[in-house]
mmCIF file of C-alpha atoms and ligand atoms in Angstrom:
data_model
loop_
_atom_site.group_PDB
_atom_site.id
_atom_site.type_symbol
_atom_site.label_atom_id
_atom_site.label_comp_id
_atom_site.label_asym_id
_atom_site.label_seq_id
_atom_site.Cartn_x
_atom_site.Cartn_y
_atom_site.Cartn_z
ATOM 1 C CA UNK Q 1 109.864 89.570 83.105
ATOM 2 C CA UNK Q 2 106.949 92.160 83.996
ATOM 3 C CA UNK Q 3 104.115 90.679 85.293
ATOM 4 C CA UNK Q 4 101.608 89.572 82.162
ATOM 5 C CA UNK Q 5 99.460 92.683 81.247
ATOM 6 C CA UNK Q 6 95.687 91.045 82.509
ATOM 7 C CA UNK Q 7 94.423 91.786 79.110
ATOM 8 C CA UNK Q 8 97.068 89.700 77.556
ATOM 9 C CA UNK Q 9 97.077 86.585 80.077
ATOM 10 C CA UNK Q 10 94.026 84.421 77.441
ATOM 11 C CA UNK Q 11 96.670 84.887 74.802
ATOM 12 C CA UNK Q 12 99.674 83.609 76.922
ATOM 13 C CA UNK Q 13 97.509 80.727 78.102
ATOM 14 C CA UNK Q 14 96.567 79.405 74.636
ATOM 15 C CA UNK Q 15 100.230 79.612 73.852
ATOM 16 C CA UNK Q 16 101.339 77.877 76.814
ATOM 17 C CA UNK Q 17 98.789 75.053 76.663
ATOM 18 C CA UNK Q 18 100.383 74.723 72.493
ATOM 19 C CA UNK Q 19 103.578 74.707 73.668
ATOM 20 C CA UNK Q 20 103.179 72.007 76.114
ATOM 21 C CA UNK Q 21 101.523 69.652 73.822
ATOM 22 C CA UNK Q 22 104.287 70.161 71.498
ATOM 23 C CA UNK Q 23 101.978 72.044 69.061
ATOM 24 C CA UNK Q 24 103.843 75.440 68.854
ATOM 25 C CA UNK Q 25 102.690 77.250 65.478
ATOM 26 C CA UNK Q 26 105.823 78.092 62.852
ATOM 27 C CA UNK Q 27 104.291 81.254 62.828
ATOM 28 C CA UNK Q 28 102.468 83.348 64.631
ATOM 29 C CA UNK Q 29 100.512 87.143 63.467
ATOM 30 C CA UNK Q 30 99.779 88.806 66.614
ATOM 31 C CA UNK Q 31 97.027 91.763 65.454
ATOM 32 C CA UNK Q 32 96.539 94.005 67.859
ATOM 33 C CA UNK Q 33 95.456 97.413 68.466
ATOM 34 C CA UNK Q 34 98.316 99.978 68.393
ATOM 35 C CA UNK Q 35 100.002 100.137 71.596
ATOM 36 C CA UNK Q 36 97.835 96.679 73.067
ATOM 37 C CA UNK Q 37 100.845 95.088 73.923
ATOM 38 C CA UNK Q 38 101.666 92.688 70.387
ATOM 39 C CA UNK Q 39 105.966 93.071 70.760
ATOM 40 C CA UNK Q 40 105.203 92.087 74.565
ATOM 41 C CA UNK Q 41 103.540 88.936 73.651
ATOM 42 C CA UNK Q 42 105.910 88.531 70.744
ATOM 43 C CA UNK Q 43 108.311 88.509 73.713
ATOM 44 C CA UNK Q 44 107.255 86.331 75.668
ATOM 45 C CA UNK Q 45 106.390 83.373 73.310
ATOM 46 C CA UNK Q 46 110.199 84.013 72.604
ATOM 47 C CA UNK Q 47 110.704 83.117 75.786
ATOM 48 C CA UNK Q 48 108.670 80.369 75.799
ATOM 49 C CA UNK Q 49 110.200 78.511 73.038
ATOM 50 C CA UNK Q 50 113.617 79.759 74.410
ATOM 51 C CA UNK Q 51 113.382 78.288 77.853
ATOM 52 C CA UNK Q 52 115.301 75.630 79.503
ATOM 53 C CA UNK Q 53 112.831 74.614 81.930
ATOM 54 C CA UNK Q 54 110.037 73.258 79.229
ATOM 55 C CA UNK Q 55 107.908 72.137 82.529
ATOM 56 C CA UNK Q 56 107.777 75.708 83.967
ATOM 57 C CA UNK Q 57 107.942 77.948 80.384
ATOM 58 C CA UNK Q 58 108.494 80.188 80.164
ATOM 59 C CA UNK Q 59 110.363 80.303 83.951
ATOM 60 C CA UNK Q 60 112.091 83.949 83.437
ATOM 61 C CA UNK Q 61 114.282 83.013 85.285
ATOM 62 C CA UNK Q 62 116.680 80.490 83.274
ATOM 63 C CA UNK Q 63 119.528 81.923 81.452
ATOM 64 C CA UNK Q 64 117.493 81.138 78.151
ATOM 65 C CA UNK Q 65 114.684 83.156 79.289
ATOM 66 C CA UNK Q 66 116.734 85.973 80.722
ATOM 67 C CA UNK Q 67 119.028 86.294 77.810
ATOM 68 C CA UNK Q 68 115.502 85.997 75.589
ATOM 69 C CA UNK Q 69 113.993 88.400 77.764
ATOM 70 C CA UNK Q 70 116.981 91.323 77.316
ATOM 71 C CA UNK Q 71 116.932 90.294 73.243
ATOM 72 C CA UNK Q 72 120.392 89.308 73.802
ATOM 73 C CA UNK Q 73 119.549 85.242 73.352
ATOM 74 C CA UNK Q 74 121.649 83.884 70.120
ATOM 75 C CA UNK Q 75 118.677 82.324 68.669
ATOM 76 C CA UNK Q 76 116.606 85.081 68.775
ATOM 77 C CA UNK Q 77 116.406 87.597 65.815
ATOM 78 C CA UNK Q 78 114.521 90.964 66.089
ATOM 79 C CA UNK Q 79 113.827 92.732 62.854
ATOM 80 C CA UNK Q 80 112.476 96.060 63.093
ATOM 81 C CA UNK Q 81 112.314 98.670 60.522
ATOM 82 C CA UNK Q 82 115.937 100.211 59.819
ATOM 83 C CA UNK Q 83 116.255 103.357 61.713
ATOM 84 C CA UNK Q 84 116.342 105.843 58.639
ATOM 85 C CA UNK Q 85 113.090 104.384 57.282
ATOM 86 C CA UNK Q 86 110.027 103.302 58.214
ATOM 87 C CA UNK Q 87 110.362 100.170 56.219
ATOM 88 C CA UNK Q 88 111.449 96.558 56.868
ATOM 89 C CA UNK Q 89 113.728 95.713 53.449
ATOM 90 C CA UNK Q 90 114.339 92.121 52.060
ATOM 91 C CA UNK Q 91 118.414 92.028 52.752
ATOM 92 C CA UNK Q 92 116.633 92.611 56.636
ATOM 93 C CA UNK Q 93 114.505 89.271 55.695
ATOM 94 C CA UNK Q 94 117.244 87.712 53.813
ATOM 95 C CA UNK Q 95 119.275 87.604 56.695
ATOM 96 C CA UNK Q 96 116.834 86.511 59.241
ATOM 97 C CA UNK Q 97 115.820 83.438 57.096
ATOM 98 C CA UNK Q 98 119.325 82.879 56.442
ATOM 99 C CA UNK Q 99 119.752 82.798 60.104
ATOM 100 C CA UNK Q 100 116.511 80.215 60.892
ATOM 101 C CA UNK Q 101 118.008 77.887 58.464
ATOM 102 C CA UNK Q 102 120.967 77.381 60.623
ATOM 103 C CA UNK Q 103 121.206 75.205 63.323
ATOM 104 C CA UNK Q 104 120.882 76.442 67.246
ATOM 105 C CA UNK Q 105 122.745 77.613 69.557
ATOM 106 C CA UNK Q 106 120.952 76.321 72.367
ATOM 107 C CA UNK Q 107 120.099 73.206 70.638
ATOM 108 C CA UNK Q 108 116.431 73.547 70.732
ATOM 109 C CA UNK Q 109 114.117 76.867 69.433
ATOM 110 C CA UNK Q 110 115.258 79.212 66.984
ATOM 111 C CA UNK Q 111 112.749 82.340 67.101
ATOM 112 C CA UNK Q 112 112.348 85.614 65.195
ATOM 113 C CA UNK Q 113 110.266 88.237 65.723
ATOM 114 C CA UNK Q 114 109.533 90.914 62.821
ATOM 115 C CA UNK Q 115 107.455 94.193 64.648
ATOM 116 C CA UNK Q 116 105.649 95.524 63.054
ATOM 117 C CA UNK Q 117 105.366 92.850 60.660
ATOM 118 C CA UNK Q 118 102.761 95.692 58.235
ATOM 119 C CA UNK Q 119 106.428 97.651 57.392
ATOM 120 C CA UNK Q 120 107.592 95.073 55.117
ATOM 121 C CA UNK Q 121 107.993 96.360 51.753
ATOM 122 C CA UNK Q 122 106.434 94.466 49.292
ATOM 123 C CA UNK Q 123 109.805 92.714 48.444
ATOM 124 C CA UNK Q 124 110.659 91.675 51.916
ATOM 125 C CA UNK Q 125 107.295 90.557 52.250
ATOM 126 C CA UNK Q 126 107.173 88.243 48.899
ATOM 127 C CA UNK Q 127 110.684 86.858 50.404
ATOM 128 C CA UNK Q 128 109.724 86.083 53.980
ATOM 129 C CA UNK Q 129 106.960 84.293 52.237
ATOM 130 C CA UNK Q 130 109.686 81.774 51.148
ATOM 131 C CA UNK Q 131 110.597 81.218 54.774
ATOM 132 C CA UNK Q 132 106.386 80.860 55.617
ATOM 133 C CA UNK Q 133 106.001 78.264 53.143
ATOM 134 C CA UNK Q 134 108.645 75.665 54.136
ATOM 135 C CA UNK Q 135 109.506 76.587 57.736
ATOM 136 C CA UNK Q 136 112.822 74.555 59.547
ATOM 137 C CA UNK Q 137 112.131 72.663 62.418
ATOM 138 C CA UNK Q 138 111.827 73.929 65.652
ATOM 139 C CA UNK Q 139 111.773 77.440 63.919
ATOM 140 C CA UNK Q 140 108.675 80.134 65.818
ATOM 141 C CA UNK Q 141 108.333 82.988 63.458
ATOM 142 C CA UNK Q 142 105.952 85.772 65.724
ATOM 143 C CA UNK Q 143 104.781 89.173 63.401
ATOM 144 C CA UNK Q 144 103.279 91.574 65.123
ATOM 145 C CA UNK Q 145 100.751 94.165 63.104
ATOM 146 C CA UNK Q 146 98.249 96.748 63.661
ATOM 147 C CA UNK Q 147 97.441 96.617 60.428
ATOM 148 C CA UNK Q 148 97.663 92.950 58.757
ATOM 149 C CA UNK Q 149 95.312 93.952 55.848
ATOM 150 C CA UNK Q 150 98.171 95.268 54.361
ATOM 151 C CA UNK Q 151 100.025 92.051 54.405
ATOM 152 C CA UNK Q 152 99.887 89.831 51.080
ATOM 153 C CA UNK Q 153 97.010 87.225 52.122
ATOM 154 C CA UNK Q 154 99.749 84.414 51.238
ATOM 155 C CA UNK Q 155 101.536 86.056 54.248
ATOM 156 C CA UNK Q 156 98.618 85.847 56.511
ATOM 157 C CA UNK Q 157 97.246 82.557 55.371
ATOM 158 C CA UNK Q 158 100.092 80.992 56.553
ATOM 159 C CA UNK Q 159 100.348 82.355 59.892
ATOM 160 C CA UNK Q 160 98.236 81.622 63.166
ATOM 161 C CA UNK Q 161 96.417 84.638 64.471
ATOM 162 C CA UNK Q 162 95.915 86.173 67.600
ATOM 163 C CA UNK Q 163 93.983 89.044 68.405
ATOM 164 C CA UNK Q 164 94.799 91.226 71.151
ATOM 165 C CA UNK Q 165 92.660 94.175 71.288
ATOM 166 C CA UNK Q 166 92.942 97.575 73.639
ATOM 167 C CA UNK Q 167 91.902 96.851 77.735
ATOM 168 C CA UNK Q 168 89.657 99.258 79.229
ATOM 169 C CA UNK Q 169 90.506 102.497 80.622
ATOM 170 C CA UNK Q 170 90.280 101.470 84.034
ATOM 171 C CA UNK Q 171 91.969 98.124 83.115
ATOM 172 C CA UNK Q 172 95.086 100.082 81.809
ATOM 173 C CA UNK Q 173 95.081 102.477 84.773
ATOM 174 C CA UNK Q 174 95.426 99.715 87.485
ATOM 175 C CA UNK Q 175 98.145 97.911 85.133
ATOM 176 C CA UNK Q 176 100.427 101.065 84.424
ATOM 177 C CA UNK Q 177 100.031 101.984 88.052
ATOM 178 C CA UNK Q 178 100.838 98.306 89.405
ATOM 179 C CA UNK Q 179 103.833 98.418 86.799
ATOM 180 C CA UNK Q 180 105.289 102.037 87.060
ATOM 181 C CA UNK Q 181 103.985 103.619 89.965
ATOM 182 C CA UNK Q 182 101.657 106.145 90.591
ATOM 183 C CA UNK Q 183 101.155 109.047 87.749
ATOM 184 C CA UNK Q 184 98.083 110.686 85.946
ATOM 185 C CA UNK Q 185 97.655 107.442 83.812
ATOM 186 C CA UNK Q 186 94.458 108.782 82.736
ATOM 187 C CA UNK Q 187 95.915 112.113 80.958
ATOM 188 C CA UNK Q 188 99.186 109.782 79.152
ATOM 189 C CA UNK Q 189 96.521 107.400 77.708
ATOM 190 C CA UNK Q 190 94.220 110.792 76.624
ATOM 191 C CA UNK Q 191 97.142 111.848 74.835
ATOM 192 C CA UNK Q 192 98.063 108.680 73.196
ATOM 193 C CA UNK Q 193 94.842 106.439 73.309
ATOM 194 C CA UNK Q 194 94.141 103.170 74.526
ATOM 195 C CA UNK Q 195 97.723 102.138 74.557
ATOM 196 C CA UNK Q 196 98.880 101.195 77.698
ATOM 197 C CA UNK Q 197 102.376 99.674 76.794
ATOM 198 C CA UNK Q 198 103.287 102.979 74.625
ATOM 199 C CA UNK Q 199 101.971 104.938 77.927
ATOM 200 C CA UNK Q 200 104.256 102.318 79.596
ATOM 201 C CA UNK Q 201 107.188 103.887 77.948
ATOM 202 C CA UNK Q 202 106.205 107.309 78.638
ATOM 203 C CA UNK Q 203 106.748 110.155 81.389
ATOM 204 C CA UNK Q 204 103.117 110.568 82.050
ATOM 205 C CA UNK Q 205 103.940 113.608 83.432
ATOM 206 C CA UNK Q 206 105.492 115.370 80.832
ATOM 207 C CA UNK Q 207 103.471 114.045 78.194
ATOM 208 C CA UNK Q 208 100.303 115.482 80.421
ATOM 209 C CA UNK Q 209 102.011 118.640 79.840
ATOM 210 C CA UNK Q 210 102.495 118.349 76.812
ATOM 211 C CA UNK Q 211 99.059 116.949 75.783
ATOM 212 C CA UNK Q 212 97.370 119.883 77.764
ATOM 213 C CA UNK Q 213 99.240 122.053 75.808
ATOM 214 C CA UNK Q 214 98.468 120.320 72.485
ATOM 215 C CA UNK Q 215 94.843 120.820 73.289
ATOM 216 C CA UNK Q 216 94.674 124.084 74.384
ATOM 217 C CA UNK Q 217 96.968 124.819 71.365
ATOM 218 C CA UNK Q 218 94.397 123.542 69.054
ATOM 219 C CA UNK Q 219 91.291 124.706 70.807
ATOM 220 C CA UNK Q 220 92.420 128.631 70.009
ATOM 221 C CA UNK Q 221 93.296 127.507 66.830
ATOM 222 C CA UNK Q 222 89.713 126.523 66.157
ATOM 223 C CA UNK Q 223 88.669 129.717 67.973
ATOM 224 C CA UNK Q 224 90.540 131.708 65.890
ATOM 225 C CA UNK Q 225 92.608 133.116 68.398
ATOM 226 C CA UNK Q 226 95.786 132.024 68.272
ATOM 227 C CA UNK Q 227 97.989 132.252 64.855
ATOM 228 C CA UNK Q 228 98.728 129.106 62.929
ATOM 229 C CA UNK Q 229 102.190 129.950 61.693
ATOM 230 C CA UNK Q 230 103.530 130.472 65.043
ATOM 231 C CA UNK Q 231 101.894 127.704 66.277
ATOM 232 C CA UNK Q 232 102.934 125.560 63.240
ATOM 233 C CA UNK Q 233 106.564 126.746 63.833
ATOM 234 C CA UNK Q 234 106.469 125.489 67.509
ATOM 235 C CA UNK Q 235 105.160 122.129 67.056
ATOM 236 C CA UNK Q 236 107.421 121.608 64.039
ATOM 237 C CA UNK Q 237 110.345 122.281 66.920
ATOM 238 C CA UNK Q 238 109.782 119.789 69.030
ATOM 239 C CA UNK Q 239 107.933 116.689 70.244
ATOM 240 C CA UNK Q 240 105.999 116.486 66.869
ATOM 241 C CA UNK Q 241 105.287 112.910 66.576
ATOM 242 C CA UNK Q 242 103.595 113.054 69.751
ATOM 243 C CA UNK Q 243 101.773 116.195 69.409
ATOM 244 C CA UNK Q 244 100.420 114.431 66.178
ATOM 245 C CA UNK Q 245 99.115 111.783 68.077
ATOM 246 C CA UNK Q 246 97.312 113.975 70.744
ATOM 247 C CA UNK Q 247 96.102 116.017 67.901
ATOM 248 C CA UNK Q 248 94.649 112.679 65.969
ATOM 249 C CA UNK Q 249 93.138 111.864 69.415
ATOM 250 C CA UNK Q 250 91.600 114.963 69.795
ATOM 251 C CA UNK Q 251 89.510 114.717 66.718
ATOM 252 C CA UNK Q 252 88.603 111.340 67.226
ATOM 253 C CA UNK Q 253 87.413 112.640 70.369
ATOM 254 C CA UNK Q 254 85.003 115.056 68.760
ATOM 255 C CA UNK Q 255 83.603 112.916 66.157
ATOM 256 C CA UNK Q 256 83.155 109.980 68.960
ATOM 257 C CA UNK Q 257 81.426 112.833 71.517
ATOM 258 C CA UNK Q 258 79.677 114.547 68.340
ATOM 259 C CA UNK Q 259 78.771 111.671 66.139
ATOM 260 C CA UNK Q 260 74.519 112.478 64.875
ATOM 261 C CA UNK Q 261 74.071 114.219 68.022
ATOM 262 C CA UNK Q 262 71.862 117.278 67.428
ATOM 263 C CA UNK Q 263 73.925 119.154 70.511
ATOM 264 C CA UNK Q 264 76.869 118.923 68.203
ATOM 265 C CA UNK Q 265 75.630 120.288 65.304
ATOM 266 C CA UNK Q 266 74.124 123.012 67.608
ATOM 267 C CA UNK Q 267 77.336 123.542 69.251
ATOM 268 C CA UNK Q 268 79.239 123.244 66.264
ATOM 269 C CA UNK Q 269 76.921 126.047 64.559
ATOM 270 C CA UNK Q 270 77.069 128.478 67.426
ATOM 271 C CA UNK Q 271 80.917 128.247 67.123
ATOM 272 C CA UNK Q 272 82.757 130.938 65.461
ATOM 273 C CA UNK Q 273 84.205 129.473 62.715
ATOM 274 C CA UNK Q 274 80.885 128.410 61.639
ATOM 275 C CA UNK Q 275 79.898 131.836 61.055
ATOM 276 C CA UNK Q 276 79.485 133.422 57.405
ATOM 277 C CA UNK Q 277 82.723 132.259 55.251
ATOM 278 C CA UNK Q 278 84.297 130.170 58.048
ATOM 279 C CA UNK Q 279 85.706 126.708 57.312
ATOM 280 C CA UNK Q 280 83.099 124.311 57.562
ATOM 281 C CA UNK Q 281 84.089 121.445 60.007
ATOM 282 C CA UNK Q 282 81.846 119.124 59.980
ATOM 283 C CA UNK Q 283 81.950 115.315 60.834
ATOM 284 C CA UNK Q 284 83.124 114.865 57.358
ATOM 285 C CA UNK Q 285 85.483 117.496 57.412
ATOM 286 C CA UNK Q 286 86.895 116.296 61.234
ATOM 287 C CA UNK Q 287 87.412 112.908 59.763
ATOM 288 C CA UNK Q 288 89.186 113.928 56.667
ATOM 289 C CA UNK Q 289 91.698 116.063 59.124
ATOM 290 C CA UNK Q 290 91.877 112.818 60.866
ATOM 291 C CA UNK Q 291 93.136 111.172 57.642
ATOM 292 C CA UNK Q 292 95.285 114.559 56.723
ATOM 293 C CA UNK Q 293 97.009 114.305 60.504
ATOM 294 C CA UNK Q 294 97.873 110.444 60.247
ATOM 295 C CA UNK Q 295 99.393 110.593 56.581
ATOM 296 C CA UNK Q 296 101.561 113.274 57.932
ATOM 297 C CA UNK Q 297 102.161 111.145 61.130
ATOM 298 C CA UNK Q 298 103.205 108.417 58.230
ATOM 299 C CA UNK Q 299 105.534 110.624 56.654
ATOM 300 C CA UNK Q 300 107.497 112.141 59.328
ATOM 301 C CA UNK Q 301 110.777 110.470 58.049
ATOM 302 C CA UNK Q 302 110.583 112.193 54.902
ATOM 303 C CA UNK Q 303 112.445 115.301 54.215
ATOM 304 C CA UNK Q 304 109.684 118.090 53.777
ATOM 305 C CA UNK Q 305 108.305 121.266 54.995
ATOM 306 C CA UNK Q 306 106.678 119.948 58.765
ATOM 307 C CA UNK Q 307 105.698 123.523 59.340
ATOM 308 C CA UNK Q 308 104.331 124.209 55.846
ATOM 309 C CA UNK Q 309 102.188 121.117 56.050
ATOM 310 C CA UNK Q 310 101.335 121.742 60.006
ATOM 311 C CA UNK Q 311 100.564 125.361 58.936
ATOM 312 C CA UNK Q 312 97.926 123.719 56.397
ATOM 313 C CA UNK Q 313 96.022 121.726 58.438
ATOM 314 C CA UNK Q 314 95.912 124.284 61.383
ATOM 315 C CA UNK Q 315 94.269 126.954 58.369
ATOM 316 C CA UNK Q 316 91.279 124.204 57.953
ATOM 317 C CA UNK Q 317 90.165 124.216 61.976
ATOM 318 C CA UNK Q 318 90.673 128.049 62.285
ATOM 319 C CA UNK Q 319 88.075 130.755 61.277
ATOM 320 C CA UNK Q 320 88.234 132.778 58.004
ATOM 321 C CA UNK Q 321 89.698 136.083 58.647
ATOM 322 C CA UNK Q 322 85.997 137.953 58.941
ATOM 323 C CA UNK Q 323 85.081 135.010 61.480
ATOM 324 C CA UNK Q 324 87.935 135.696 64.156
ATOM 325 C CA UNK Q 325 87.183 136.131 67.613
ATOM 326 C CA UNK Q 326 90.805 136.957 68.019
ATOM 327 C CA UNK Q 327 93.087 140.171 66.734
ATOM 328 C CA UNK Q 328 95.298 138.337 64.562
ATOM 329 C CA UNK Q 329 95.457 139.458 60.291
HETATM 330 ZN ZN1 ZN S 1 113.142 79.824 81.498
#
């Protein structure tokens, strides 16, 4: 078991204390910001109920937490979204209730854990509601969401909810480095945000790279000097999910550092593609590409045109072709 992420150890304490005084929720919604650590907790309550040492859970070290621990434990179910689709499907939740409704292995728990609990399609959803409303015994039920609005409120109503919300900077740094060594922690959570168990799974290395080139990629965009196609082509290539994300965190980086300042507006109207006939990228206009970038980040499992639609939103951060500072028609 890795050590409990600082930001996370109120959460496992309220948990523990419930689980001690017998008072273990059915089900659980852990809401938490993306990447905050919600499928770690989910985790580790499994191990909690899953333990054989009820004094000292969850121990890590029994075989119920180990086996819990490496998702291999027979009374553990993970449902994620299939891999083909970014949805969670009712034969996934048919099975998994089907499965709680059966008696355990072990004798005591039986836990699932749905993650991200906000991909169930609306029929899944209206099934596992089934499951909510008259729970077996000794049954822990732990979604995980970063988005729980979308969620039927019968879903929600029914669970308990936990909030686990993003650690500071420096708070991330000192965990990723105590956890996976040294490495520019700071440049892996620029390029993905505050999400220290994503960065967790990362090369923080190569995604520095790969975020320094994202940036400087879109930075000539936006001067007009480098040509969109080409650079739509490349990301398109390779890498794009992630690119998408540096690129989302990029804007949200301007609007944060710009937002009513009268040094952004200045800055933003001595920049070229301000100039007669440019695009106009304004707050408004940063946040709408903010919008534009994370529906195509939501859609990257369908079939379409990635360059084409790249290619688009690169056209509304560079210059109009009078405005260029570079040589390219
Ligand atoms: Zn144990």
């Amino acid at each position: 078991m890795t050590p409990t992420p600082p930001w996370l150890a109120a959460s496992t304490a309220k948990l523990g204390a419930a689980h001690r005084r017998g008072r273990l929720p059915h089900a659980l919604l852990i809401h938490e910001d993306p990447g905050a650590g919600a499928e770690w907790l989910a985790g580790w309550a499994a191990q909690l109920a899953l333990c054989q040492d009820s004094a000292r859970a969850p121990c890590g070290t029994c075989r119920g937490c180990e086996r819990a621990g490496a998702l291999l434990h027979p009374d553990l179910m993970l449902v994620r979204p299939l891999e083909d689709s970014r949805q969670i499907r009712i034969e996934q939740v048919r099975e998994l209730s089907a499965e709680l409704a059966l008696t355990s292995h072990g004798g005591g728990y039986k836990v699932g854990i749905i993650a991200p609990a906000d991909a169930l399609n609306r029929f899944a959803a209206n099934a596992l509601l089934k499951t909510l409303e008259e729970p077996p015994e000794r049954t822990l039920l732990v979604l995980t969401a970063t988005q729980p609005s979308r969620l039927p409120a019968t879903i929600i109503s029914r669970c308990q909810r936990l909030r686990v919300r993003a650690p500071e900077r420096a708070q991330s740094v000192a965990w990723l480095t105590a956890t996976r060594g040294a490495g520019d922690w700071n440049a892996a959570l620029d390029a993905l945000g505050e999400a220290p168990l994503l960065a967790a799974q990362a090369d923080p290395q190569a995604l520095a790279a790969l975020s320094a080139d994202t940036r400087r990629t879109l930075e000539a965009l936006a001067a007009g000097s480098t040509d969109p196609v080409a650079a739509a082509e490349r990301w398109a290539r390779a890498d794009l999910p992630l690119r998408l994300l540096c690129f989302e965190n990029w804007l949200t980086e301007r609007i944060r550092l710009g937002a009513g300042s009268a040094a952004f507006l200045a800055e933003m109207r001595a920049a070229p593609y301000l100039s007669e006939g440019g695009a106009f990228l304004n707050i408004r206009g940063l946040f709408g590409l903010v919008d534009e970038v994370r529906d195509l980040r939501a859609t990257l499992d369908v079939p379409l045109n990635r360059g084409l639609a790249l290619e688009s939103l690169f056209r509304r951060l560079t210059p109009a072709d009078g405005a260029r500072s570079g040589g390219q028609g």
